[in-house]
Coordinates of C-alpha atoms and ligand atoms in Angstrom, one line a residue:
X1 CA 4.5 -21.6 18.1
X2 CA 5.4 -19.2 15.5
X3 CA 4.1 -15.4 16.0
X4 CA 4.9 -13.0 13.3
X5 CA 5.7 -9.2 14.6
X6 CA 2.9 -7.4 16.1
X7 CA 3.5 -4.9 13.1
X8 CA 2.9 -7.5 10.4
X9 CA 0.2 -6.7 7.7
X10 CA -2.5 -9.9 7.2
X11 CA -4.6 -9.2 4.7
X12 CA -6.2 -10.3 1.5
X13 CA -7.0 -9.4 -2.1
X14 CA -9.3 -9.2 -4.9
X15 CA -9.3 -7.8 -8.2
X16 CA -11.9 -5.8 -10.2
X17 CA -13.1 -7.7 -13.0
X18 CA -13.3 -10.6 -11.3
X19 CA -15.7 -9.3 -8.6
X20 CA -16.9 -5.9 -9.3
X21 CA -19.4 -7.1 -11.9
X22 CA -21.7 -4.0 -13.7
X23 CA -19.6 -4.5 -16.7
X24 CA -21.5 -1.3 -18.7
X25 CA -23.0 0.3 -15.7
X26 CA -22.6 4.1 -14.6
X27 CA -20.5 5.3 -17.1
X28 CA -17.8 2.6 -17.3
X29 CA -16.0 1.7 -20.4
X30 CA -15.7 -1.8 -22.4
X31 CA -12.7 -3.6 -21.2
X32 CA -10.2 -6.1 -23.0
X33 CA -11.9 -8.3 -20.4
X34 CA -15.2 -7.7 -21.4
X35 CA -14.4 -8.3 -25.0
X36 CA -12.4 -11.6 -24.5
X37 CA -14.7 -13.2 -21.9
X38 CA -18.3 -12.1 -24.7
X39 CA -16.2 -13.9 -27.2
X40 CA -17.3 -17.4 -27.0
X41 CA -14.6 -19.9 -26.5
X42 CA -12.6 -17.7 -24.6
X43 CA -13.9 -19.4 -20.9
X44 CA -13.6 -22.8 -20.2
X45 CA -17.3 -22.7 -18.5
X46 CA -18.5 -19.9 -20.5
X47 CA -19.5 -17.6 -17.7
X48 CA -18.5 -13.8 -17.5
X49 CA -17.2 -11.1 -15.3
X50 CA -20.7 -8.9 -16.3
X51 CA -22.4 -9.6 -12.6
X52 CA -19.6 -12.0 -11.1
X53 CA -20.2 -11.1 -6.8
X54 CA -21.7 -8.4 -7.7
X55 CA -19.2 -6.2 -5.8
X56 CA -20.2 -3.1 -7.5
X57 CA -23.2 -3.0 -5.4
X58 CA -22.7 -5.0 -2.6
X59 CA -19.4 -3.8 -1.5
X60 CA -20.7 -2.6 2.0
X61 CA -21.7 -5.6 2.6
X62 CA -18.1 -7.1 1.3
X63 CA -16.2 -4.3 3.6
X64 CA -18.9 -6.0 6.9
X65 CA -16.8 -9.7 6.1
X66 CA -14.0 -7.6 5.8
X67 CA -14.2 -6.1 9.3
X68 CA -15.2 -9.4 11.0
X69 CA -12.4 -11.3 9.2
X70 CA -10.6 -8.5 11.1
X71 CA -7.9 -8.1 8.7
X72 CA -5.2 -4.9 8.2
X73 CA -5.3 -4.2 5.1
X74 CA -7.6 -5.3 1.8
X75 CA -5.8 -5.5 -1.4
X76 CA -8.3 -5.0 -4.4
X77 CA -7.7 -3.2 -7.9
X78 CA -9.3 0.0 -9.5
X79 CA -10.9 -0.4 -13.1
X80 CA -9.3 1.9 -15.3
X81 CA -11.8 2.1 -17.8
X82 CA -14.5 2.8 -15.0
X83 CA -12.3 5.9 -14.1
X84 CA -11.6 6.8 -18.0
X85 CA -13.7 4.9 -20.1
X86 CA -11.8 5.6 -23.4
X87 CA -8.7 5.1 -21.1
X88 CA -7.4 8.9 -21.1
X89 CA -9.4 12.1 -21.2
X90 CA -13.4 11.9 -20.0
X91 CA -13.2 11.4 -16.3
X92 CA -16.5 8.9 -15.3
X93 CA -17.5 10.6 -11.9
X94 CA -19.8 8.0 -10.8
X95 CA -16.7 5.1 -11.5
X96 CA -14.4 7.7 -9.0
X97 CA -17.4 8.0 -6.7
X98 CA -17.0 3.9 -6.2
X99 CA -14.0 3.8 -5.7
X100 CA -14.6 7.2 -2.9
X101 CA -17.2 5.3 -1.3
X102 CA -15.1 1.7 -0.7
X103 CA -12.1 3.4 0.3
X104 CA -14.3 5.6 3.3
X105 CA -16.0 2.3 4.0
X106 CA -13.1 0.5 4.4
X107 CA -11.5 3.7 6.7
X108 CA -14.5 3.2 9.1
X109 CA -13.4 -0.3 9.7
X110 CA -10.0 0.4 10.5
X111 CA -8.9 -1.2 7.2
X112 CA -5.9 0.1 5.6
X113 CA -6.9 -0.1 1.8
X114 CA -3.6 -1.4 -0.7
X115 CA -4.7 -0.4 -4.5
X116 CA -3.6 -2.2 -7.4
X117 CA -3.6 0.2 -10.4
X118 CA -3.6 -2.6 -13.4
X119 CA -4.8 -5.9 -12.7
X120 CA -5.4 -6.0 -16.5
X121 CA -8.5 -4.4 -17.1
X122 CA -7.5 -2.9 -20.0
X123 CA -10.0 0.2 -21.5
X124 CA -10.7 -1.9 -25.1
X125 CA -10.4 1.5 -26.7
X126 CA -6.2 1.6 -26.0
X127 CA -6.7 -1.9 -26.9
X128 CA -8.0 -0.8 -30.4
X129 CA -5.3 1.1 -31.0
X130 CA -2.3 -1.3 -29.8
X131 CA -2.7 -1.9 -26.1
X132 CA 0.6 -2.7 -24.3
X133 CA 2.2 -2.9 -27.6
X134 CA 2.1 0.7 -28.1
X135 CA 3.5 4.1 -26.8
X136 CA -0.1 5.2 -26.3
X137 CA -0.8 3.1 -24.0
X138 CA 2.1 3.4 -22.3
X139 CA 1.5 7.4 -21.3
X140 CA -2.0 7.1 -21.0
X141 CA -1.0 4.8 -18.0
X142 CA 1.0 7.4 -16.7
X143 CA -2.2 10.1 -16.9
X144 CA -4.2 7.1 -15.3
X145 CA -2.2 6.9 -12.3
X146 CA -1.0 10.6 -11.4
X147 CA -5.1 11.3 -11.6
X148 CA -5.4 8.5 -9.3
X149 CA -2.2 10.1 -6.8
X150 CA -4.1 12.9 -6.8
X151 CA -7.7 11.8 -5.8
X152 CA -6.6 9.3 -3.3
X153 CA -3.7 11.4 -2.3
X154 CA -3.7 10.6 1.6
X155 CA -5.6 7.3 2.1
X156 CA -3.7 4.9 0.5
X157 CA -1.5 2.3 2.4
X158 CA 0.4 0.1 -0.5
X159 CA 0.0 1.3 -4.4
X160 CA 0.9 -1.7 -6.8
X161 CA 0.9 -0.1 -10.1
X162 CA 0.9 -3.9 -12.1
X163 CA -0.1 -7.4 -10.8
X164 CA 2.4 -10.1 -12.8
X165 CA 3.4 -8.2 -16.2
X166 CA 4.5 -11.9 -16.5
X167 CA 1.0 -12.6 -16.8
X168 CA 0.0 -10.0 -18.8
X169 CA 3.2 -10.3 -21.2
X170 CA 3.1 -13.8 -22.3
X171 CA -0.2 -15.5 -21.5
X172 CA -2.0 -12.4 -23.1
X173 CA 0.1 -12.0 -25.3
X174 CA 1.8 -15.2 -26.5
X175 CA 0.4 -17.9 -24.5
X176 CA -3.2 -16.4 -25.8
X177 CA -4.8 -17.7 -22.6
X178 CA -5.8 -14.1 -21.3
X179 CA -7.2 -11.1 -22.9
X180 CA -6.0 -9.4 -25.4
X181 CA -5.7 -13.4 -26.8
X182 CA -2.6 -12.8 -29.2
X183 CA 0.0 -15.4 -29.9
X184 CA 2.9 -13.7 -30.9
X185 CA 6.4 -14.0 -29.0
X186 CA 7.8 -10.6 -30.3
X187 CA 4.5 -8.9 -28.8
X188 CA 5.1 -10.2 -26.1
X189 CA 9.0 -9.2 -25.4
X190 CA 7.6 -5.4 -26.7
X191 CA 4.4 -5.5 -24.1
X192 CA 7.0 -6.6 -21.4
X193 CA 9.4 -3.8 -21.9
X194 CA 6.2 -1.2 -22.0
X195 CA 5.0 -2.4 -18.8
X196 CA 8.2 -1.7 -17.1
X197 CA 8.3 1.7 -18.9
X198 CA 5.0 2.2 -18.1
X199 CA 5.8 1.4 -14.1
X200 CA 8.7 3.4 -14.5
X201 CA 6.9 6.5 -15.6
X202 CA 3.9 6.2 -12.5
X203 CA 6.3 5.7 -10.0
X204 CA 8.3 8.8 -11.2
X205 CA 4.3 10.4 -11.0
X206 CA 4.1 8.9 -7.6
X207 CA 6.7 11.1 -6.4
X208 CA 6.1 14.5 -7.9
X209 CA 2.6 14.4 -6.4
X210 CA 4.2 13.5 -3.1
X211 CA 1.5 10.7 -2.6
X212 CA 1.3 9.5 0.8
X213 CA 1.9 5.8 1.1
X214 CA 4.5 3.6 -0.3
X215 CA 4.5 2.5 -3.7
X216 CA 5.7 -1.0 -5.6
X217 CA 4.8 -3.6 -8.3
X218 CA 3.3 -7.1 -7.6
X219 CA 5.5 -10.2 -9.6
X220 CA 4.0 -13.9 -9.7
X221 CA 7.3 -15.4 -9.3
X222 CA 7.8 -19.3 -8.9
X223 CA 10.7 -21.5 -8.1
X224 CA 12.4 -23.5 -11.2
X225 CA 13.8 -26.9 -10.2
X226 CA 15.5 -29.1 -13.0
X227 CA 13.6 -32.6 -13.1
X228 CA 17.3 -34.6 -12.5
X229 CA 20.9 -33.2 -11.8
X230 CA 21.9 -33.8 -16.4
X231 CA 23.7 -30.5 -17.6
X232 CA 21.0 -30.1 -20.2
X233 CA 18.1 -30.2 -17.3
X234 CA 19.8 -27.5 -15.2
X235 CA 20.2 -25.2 -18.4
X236 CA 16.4 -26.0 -19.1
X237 CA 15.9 -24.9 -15.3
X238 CA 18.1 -21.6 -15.5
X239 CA 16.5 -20.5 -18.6
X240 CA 12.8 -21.0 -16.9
X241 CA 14.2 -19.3 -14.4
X242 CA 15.0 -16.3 -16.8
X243 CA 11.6 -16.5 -18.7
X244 CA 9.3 -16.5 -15.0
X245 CA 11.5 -15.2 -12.9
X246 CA 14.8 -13.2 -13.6
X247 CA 13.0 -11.1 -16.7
X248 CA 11.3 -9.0 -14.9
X249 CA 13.1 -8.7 -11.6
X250 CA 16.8 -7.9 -13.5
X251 CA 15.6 -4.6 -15.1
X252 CA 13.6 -3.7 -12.2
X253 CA 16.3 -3.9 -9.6
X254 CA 19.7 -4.0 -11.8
X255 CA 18.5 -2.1 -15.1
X256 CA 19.1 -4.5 -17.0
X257 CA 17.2 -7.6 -19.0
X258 CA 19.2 -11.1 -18.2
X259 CA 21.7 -11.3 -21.0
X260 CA 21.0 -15.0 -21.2
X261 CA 18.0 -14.6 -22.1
X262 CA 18.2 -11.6 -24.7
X263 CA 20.6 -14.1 -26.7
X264 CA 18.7 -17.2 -26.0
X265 CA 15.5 -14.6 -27.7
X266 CA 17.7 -13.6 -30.4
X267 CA 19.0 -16.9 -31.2
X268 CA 15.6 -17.6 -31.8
X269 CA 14.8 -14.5 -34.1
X270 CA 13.4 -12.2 -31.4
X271 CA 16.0 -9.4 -31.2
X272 CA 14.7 -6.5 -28.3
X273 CA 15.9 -3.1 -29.0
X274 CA 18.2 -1.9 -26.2
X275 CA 17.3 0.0 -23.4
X276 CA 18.6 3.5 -23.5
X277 CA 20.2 4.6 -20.8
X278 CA 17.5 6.9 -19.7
X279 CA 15.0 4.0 -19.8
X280 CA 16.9 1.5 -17.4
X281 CA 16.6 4.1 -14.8
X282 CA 13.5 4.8 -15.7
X283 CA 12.4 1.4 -14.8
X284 CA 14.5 0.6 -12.2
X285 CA 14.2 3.8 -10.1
X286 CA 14.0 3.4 -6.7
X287 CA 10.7 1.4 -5.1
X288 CA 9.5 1.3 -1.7
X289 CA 8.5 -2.9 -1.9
X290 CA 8.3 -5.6 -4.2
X291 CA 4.8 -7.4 -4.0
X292 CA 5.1 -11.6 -4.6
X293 CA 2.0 -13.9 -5.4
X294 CA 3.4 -17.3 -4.8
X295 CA 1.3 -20.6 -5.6
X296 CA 3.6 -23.4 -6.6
X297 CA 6.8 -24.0 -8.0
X298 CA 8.0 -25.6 -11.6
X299 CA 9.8 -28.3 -12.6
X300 CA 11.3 -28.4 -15.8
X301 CA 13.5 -30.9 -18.2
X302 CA 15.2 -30.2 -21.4
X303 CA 12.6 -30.7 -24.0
X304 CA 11.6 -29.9 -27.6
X305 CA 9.1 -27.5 -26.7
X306 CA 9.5 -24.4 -29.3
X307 CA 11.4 -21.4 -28.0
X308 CA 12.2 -22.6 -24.3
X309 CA 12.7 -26.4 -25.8
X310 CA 11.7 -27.4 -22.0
X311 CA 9.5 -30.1 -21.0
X312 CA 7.1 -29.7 -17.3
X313 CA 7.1 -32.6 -15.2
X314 CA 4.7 -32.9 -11.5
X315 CA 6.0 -34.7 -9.6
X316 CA 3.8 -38.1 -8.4
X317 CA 4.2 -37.7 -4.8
X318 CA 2.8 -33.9 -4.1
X319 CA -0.2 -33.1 -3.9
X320 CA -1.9 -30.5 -6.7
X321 CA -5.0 -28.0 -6.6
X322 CA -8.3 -27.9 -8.6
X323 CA -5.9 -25.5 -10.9
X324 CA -3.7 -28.4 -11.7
X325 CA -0.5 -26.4 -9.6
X326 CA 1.8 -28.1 -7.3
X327 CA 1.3 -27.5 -3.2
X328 CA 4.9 -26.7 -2.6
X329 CA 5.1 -24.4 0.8
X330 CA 8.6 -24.6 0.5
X331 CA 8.6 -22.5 -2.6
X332 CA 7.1 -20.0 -0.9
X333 CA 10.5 -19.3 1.4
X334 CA 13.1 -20.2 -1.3
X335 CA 11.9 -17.5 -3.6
X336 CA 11.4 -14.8 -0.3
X337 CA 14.8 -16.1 0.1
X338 CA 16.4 -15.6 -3.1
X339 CA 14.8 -12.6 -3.9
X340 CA 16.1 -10.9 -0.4
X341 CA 19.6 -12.2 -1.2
X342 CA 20.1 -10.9 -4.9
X343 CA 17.6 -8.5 -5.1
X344 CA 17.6 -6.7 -1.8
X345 CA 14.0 -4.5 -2.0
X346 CA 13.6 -2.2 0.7
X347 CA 10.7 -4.4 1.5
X348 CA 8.3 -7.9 0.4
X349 CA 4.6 -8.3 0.5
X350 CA 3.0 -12.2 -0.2
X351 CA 0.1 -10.0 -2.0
X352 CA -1.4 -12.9 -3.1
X353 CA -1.1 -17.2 -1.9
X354 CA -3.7 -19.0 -2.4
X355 CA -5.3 -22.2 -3.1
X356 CA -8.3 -22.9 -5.7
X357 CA -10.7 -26.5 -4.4
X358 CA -14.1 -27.8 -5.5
X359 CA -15.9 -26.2 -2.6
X360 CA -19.6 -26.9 -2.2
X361 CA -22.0 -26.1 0.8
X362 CA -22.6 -29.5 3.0
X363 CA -26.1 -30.4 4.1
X364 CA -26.4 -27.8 6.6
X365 CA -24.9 -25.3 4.1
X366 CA -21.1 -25.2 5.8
X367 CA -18.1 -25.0 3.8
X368 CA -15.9 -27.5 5.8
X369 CA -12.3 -26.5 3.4
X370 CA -9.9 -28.4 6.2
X371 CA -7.5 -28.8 2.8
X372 CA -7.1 -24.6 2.5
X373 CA -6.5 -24.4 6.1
X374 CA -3.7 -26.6 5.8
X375 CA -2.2 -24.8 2.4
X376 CA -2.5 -21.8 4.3
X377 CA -1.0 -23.2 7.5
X378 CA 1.8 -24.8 5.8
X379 CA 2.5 -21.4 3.8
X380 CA 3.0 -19.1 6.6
X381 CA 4.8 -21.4 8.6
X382 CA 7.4 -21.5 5.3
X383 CA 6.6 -17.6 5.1
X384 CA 7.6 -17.4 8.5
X385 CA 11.1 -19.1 8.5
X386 CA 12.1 -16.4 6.2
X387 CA 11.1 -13.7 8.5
X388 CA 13.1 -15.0 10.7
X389 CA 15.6 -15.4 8.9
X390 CA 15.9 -11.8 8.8
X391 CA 13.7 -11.5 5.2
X392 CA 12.3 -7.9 4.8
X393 CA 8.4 -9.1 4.8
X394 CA 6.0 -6.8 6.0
X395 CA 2.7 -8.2 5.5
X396 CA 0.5 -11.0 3.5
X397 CA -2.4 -11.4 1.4
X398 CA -4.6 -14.6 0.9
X399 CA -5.7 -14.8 -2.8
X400 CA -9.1 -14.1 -2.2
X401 CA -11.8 -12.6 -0.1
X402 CA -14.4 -14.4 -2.3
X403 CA -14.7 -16.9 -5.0
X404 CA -14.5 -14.7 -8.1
X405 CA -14.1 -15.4 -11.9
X406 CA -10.7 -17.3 -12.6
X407 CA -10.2 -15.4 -15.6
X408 CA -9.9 -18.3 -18.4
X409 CA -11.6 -20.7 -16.2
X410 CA -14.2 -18.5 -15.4
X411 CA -16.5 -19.3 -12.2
X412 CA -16.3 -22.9 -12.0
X413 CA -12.6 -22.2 -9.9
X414 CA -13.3 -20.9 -6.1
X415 CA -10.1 -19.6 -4.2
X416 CA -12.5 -18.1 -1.5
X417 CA -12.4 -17.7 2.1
X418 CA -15.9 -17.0 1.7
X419 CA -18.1 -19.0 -0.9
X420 CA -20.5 -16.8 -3.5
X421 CA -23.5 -18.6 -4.4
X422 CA -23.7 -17.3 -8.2
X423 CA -27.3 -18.0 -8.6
X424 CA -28.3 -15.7 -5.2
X425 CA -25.2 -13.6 -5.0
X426 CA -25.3 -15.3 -1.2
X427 CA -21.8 -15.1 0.6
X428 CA -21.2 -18.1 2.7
X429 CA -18.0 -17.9 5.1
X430 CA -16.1 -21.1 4.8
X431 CA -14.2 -22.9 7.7
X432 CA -10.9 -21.0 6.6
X433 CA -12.7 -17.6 7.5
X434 CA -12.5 -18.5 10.5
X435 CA -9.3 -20.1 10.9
X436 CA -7.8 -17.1 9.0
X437 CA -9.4 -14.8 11.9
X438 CA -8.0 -16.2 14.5
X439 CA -4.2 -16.1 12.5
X440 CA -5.1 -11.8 12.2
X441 CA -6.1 -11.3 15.7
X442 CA -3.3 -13.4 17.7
X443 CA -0.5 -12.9 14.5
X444 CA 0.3 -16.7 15.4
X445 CA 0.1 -19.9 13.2
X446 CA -0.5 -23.1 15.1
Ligands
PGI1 O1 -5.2 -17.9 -10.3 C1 -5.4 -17.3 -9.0 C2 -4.9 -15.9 -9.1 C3 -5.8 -14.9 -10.0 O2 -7.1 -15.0 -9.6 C4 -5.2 -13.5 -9.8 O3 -6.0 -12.5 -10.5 C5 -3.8 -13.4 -10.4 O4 -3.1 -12.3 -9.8 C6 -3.0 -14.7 -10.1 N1 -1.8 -15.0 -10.5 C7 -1.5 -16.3 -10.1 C8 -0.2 -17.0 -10.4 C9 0.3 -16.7 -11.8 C10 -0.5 -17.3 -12.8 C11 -1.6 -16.6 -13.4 C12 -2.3 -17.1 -14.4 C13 -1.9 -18.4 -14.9 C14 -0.9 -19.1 -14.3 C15 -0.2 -18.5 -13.3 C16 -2.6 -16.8 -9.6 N2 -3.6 -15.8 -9.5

């Protein structure tokens, strides 16, 4: 029966626009967010983060499910433009006052809060005048976060200052999936390298102010597997590898970007400037813990696709989600493996895993999800071999609390322990609530 140590962190996470809601209330600013989910097209179901749960004012209520789910620690993410709403400058008391309130909330119930800075909320008005692309942006991030070491100086556990610049590199800014919506390769290489710069520079702020806590950056990394065992698949698989995986983690713990990759990008026409010198160690200074979200794994074959020329295959025997991803548990300790091996961070949080299903009430209005329990099951079991194994993993995070808006998918995707009704705002706790509650309080999976 596999316990994990009595010290291990269970929690699980959220992020602001997709359950805060009160887009344009109290002082807060537009966000690229706002602006790509209004613009129609943008969400496969057409709904918006404006009320989503409703978070904004039912968050005592949210902290109550917290406590009973008896977790450690609650991962959500602050909304920069509700703290500055032209993204530097005016300070927005009443945005700070939320956050003030949540985080004394969630120190009555005993629950050690883990703050994601960026979970890519963007304030529009950076966005106006170059978002990631630009320097501005870059600094005003650095403002952002030393205000935020300052006013939560002693309460926070875990401070993630990006969720997946993956994410917000190349499917904001290449892919065109997420907000800003641009499809242009070299932005995205340029938003990459400010992200890291960006990081760099908070994490430098992080330790001037001599913020209590520990502080790290949260990468959705994913296991690459060449369809068949043909030279030209494996080279398809290693330079997946170097897109998802390897670009981000290289400068970040070796100060470097993979090699292979800056000649596969200029072979293609997208040259990067170099890093100076003084910028790899600004970006791979020292951090106290690398955050993971793991969901599935790739599988990849040489293809004609344009700049990877690789093709995606699933695989007919697994099992896939309502997002379309494979259920791969194993891919959850090959990557906590990998990482630990050629990597080495001081420490690894899972801070997010999760699964997204067609949930709906039953007759008497329960949630009967037997198919997340067993995700979630077969995940920490995985999880748990590598902690064994002697992996540095502290703690883990189910992706989510709620059901929340799935960015381009909008609300019509529910990764929830609990279910929101959208029409009454009504939480209902699904059979994985209570399955998860009984994995916090005896730290055992059976
Ligand atoms: O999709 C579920 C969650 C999102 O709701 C979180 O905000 C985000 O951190 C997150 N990342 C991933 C895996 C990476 C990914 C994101 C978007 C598209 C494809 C893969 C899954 N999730």
């Amino acid at each position: 029966m596999p316990y994990f140590p009595e010290d291990f962190i269970f929690g699980v996470a959220t992020a602001s626009y997709q359950i805060e809601g009160a887009w344009n209330e109290d002082g807060k600013g537009e966000s690229i967010w706002d602006r790509f989910a209004h613009t129609p097209g943008n969400i496969q179901d057409g709904t918006t983060g404006d009320v989503a749960c409703d978070h904004y004012h039912r968050f005592e209520e949210d902290v109550a499910l917290l406590k009973e789910l008896g977790v450690d620690a609650y991962r959500f993410s602050i909304s920069w433009p509700r703290i500055f709403p032209e993204g530097r400058g005016r300070v927005n008391e009443k945005g700070l006052d939320f956050y003030r309130s949540l985080t004394g909330k969630l120190q009555e119930a005993g629950i050690k809060p883990v703050v994601t800075l960026y979970h890519w909320d963007l304030p529009q008005k950076l966005q106006d005048k170059g978002g990631w692309e630009s320097q501005e942006t870059v600094e005003a991030f650095a403002e952002y976060a030393r205000f935020l070491f300052q006013s939560f100086a002693k309460e926070v556990f875990l401070w993630i200052t990006h969720n997946e610049p993956w994410v917000v590199s190349f499917v904001g800014h290449y892919e065109g999936r997420h907000a800003p919506g641009k499809r242009d390769f070299k932005s995205a290489l340029q938003v990459s390298r400010n992200l890291l710069l960006s990081h760099g520079l908070a994490v430098q702020a992080f330790r001037e102010e001599k913020t209590l806590g520990s502080i790290g950056i949260t990468l959705n990394l994913t296991p690459v597997h060449p369809f068949s065992d043909s030279e030209e698949d494996i080279l398809a698989a290693k330079r997946c590898d170097g897109y998802f995986n390897r670009w981000f983690l290289d400068p970040l713990f070796k100060g470097e970007f993979p090699e292979d990759m800056l000649l596969w990008y200029e072979k293609k026409g997208f040259a990067l400037p170099q890093l100076s010198e003084e910028e790899k160690s600004l970006i791979a200074q020292p951090i106290d813990f690398l955050g993971i979200n793991y969901y599935f794994r790739r599988v990849v074959g040489k293809g004609e696709g344009a700049i990877f020329e690789v093709e995606f295959f699933n695989p007919p025997q697994s099992e896939y989600t309502d997002m379309g991803w494979e259920i791969y548990p194993e891919g959850l300790y090959e990557i906590v493996k990998r990482v630990s091996e050629e990597y080495q961070p001081e420490d690894i949080y899972i801070t997010e895993n999760g699964i997204a299903l067609p949930d709906q009430p039953d007759s008497k209005g329960r949630i009967n999800d037997q198919k997340r329990i067993d995700y979630l099951r077969s995940h920490l079991l995985a999880l748990h071999r590598a902690v064994d194994e002697g992996c540095p993993v502290s703690g883990y995070f189910v992706w989510s609390l709620m059901d929340n808006f799935e960015w381009g998918f909008g609300l019509s995707k529910r990764f929830g322990l609990v279910y929101v009704d959208y029409t009454t705002l009504q939480r209902i706790k699904k059979a994985s609530f209570y399955w998860y509650q009984k994995v916090v309080k005896s730290k055992r999976v059976d």
